[in-house]
Coordinates of C-alpha atoms and ligand atoms in Angstrom, one line a residue:
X1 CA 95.1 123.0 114.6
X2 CA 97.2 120.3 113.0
X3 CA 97.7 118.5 116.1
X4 CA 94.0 117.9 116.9
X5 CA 93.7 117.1 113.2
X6 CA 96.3 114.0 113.2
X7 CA 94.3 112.8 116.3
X8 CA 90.9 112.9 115.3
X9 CA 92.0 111.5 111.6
X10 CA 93.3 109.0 113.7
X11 CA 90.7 108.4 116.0
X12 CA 88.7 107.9 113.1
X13 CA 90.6 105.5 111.3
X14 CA 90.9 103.4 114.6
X15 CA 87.2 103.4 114.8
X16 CA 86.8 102.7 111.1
X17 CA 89.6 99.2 111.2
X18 CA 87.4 98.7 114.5
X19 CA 84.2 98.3 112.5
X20 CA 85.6 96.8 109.9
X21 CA 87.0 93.8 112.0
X22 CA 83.7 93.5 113.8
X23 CA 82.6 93.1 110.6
X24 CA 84.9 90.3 109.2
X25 CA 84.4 88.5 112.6
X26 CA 80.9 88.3 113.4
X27 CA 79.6 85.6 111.1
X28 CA 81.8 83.4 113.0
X29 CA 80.9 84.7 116.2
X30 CA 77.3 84.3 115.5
X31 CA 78.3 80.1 114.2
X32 CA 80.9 80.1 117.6
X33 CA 78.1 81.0 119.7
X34 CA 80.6 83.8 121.8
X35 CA 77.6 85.8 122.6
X36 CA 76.7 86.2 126.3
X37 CA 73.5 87.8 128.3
X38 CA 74.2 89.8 131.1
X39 CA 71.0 90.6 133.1
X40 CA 70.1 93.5 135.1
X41 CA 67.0 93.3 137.6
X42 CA 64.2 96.2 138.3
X43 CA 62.9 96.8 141.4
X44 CA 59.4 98.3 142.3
X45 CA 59.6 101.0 144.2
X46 CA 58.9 99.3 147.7
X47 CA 62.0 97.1 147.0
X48 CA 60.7 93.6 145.0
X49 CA 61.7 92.3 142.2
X50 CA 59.7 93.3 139.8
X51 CA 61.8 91.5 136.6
X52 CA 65.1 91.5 134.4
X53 CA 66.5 92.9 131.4
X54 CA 68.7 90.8 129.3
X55 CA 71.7 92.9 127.7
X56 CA 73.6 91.4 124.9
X57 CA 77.7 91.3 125.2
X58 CA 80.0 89.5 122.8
X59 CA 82.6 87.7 124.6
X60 CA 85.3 88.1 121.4
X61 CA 88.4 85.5 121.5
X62 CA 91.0 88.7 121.4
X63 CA 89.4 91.7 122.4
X64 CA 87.0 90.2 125.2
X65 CA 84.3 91.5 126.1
X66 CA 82.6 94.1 123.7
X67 CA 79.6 95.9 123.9
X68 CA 76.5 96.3 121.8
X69 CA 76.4 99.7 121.0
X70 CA 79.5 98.8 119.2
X71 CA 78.1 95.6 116.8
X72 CA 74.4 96.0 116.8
X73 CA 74.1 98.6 114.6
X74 CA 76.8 96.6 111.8
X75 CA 74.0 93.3 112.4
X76 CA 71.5 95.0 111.3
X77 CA 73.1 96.6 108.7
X78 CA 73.8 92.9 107.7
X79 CA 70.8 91.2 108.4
X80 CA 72.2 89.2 111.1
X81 CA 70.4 91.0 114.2
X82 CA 67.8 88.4 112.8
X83 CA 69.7 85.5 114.1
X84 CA 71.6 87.1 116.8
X85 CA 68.0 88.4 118.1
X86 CA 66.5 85.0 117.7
X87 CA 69.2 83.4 119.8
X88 CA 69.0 86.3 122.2
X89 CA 64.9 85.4 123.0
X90 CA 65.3 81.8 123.2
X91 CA 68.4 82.2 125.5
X92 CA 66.2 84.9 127.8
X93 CA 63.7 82.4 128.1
X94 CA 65.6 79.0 128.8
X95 CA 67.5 81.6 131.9
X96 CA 64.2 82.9 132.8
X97 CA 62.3 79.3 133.7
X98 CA 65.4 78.4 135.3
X99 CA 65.0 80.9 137.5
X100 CA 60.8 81.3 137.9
X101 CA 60.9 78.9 140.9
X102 CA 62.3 81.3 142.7
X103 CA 60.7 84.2 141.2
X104 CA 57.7 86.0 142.9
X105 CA 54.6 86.2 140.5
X106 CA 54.2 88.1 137.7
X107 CA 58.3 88.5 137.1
X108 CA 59.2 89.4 133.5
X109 CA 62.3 89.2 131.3
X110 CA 62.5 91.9 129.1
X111 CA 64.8 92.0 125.9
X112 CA 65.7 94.5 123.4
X113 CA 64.0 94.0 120.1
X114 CA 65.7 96.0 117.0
X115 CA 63.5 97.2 114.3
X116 CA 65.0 95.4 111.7
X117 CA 63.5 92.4 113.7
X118 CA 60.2 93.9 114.8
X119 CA 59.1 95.2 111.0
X120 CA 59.9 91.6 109.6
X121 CA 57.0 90.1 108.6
X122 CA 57.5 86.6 110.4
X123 CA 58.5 88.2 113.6
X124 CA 55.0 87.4 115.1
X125 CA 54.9 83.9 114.0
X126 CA 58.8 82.9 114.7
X127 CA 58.0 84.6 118.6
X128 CA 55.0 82.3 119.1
X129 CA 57.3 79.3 117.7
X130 CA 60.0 79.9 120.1
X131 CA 57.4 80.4 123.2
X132 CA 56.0 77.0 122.3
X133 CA 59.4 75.3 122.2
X134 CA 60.9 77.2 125.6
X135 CA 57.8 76.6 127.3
X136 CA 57.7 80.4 128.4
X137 CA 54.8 82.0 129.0
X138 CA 54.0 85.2 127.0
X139 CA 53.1 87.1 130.3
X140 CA 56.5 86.6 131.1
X141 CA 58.3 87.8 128.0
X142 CA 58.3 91.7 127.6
X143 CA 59.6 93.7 124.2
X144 CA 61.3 96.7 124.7
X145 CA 61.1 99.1 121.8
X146 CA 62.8 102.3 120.7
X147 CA 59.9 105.3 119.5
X148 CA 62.0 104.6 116.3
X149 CA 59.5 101.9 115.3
X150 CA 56.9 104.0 114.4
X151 CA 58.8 106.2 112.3
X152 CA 57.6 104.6 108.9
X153 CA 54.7 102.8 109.0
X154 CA 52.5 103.9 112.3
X155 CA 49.4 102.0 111.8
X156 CA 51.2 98.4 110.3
X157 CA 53.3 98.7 113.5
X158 CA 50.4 99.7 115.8
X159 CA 48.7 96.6 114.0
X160 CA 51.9 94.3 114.8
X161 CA 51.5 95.4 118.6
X162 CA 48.3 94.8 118.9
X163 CA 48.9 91.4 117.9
X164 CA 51.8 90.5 120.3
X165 CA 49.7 91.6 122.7
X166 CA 46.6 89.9 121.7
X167 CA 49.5 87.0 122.3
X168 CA 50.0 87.9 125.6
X169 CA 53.3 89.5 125.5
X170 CA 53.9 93.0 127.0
X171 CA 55.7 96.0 125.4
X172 CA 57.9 98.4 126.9
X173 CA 59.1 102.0 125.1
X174 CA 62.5 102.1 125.3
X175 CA 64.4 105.3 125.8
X176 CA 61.3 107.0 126.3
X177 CA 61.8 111.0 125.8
X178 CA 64.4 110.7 123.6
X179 CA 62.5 110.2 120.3
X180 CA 61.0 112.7 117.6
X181 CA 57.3 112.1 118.5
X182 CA 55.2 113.8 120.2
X183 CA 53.4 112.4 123.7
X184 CA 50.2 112.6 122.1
X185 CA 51.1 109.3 120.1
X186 CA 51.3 107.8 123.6
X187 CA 47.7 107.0 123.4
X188 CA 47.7 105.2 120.1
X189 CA 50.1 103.0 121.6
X190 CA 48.7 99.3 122.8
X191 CA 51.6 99.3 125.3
X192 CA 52.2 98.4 128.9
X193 CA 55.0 100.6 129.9
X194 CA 57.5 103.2 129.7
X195 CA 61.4 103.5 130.1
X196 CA 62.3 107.4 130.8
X197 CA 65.8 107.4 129.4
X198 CA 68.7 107.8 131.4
X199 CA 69.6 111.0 130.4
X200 CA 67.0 112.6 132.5
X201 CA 67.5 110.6 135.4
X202 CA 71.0 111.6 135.2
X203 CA 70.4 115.6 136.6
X204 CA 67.0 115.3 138.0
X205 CA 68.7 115.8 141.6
X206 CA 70.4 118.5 140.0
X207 CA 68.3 120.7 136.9
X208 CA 64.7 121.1 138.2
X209 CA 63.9 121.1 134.7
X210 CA 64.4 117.8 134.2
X211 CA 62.8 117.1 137.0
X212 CA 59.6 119.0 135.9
X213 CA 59.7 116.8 132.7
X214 CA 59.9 113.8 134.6
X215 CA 57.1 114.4 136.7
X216 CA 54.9 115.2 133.8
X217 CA 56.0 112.5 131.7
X218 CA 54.9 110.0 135.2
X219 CA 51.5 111.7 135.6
X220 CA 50.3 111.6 132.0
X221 CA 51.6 108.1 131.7
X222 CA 50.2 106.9 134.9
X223 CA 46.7 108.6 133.0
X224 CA 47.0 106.2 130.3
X225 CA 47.9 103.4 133.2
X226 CA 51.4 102.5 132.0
X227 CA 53.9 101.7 134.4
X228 CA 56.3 103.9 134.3
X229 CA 60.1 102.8 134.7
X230 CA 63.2 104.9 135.7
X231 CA 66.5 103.4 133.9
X232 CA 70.2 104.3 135.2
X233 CA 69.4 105.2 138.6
X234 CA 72.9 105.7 140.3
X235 CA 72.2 107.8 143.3
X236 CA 70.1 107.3 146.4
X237 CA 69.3 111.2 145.7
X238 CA 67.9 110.2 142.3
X239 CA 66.3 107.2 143.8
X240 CA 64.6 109.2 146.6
X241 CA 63.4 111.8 144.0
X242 CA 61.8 109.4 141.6
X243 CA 60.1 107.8 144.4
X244 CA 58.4 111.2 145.3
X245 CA 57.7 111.9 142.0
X246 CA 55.6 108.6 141.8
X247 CA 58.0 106.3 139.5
X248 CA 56.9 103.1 139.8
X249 CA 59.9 101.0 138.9
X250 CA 64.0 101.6 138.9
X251 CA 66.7 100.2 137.6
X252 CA 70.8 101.3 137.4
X253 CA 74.3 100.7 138.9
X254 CA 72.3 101.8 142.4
X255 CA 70.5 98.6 142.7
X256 CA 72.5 96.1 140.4
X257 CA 74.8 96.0 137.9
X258 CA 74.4 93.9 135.0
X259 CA 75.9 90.6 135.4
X260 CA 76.2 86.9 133.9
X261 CA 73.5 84.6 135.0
X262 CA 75.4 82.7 137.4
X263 CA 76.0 86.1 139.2
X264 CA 72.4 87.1 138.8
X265 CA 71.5 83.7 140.8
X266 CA 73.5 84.4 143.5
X267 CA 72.7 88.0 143.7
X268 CA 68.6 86.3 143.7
X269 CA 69.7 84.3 146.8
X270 CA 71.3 87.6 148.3
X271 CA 68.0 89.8 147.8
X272 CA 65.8 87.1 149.2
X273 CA 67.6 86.7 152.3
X274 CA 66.5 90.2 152.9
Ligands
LIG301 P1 69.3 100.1 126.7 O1 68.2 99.2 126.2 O2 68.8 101.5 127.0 O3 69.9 99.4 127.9 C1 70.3 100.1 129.1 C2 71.8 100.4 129.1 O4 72.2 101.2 130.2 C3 72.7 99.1 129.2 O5 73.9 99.3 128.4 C4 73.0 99.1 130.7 O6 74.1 98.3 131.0 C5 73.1 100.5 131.0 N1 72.9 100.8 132.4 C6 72.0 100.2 133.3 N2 72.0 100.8 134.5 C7 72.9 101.9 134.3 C8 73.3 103.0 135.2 O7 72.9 103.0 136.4 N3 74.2 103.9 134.8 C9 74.6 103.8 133.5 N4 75.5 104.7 133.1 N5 74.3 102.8 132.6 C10 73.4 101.9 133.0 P2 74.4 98.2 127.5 O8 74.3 96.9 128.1 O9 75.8 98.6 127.0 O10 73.4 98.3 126.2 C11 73.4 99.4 125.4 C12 72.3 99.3 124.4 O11 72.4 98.2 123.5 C13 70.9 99.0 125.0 O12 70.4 100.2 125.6 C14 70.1 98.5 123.9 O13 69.6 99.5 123.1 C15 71.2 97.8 123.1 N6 71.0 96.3 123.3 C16 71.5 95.5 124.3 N7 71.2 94.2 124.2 C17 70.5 94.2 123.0 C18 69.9 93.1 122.3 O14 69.9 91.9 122.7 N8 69.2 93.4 121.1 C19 69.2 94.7 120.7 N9 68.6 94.9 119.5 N10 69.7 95.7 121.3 C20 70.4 95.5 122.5
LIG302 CA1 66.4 98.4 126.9
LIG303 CA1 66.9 102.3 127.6
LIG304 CA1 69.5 103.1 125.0

């Protein structure tokens, strides 16, 4: 009707001046450094900390706080995910050493890499710069990538994994189940691990459906020996679940949320006490 009309025209011009501003204002966010990292930890099943995700936030001077499903996709409809990711790895790996003492062995920080960044051709090269000039290891650092990235060019992006890996850097799928493909390209892939995405951790205490995929996503990846990783786990129900059905890692609001790396230190010193 011509109610709902006026408010959804609205709604999307609200949206549209939202972009837009984002637009005008991130250049100078990007020179103003008002980016943040929040990080979220994984657990292994049996309860250790098996390694942290950094998650991108941009701390605007008016509006606070704004998340990157709202200005990721505008910088890399710019161009300036290239910087923005750039700053995101070396800032991941100065937190990271600052934190390994404490770490048990084998800890990794994972971060997000777009496309746009992963299909430039001096991705590899600017990586193994910035591990030289951090001084972080490449078995520390792991990429996690949507299924998106295969979309054009299969074998050049097969080729770039191989390489980062050759590096010694591991690589996560990202949103796993959510992508076009089908799981036979799963064994093409030089990868270490898989995310199940959130939306079928969501009802797997609920829809046995889900459930069944879940379970067969875990045993044919566990087949290919990937570790298999269960993101936005909110529920001891889910938790208990994805235990059972073999899920080797978990991470969601259950465990910890994620927070600012002075937080993230004191929730360390909290989880070690235990
Ligand atoms: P993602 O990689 O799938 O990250 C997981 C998202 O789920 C994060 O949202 C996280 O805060 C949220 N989450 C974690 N546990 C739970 C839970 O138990 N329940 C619920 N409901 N949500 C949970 P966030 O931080 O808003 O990030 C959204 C997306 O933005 C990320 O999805 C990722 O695709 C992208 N992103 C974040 N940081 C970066 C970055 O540095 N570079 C790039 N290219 N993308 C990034
Ligand atoms: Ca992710
Ligand atoms: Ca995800
Ligand atoms: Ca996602």
């Amino acid at each position: 009707g011509r109610n709902t009309l006026q408010i959804f025209t609205q709604d999307i011009n609200q949206k549209l001046t939202q972009r837009v501003t984002l637009r005008n204002d991130l250049p100078e966010a990007i020179l103003n450094e008002q980016f943040e990292l929040h990080y979220q930890p994984l657990l292994t099943r049996a309860g250790n900390i098996h390694g942290f995700e950094a998650l991108l936030r941009w701390n605007h001077p008016e509006k606070g706080l704004i998340p990157p499903d709202l200005f990721i996709p505008i910088a890399e409809e710019t161009g300036q995910i290239i910087a923005l990711g750039q700053w995101v790895i070396e800032r991941a790996a100065r937190d990271f050493l600052t934190l390994e003492p404490q770490l048990p062995p084998h800890c990794r920080m994972a971060v997000n890499l777009s496309p746009v960044q992963f299909h430039r051709p001096s991705f590899f090269n600017t990586l193994s710069n910035t591990l030289a000039a951090t001084g972080l290891s490449a078995s520390s650092l792991e990429l996690e990538l949507t299924e998106g990235i295969l979309m054009n060019d299969t074998d050049a992006a097969i080729a770039s994994l191989h390489g980062l890996r050759a590096l010694g850097v591991s690589i996560a799928i990202d949103d796993f189940g959510t992508g076009f493909s089908s799981l036979s390209y799963l064994r093409h892939l030089p990868i270490d691990k898989i995310k199940i995405d959130r939306s079928f951790i969501n009802s797997i205490a609920s829809n046995s459906k889900d459930a069944a995929v879940v379970q067969g996503i875990v045993a044919l990846a566990h087949h290919l020996e990937l570790v298999v990783v269960a993101e936005g786990v909110e529920t001891p129900q889910q938790q208990q679940q994805l235990a059972a059905l073999n899920c080797d890692v978990f991470q969601g609001y259950l465990f910890a949320r994620p927070m600012p790396f002075a937080a993230l230190q004191t929730w360390l010193e909290l989880h070690r006490q235990h």
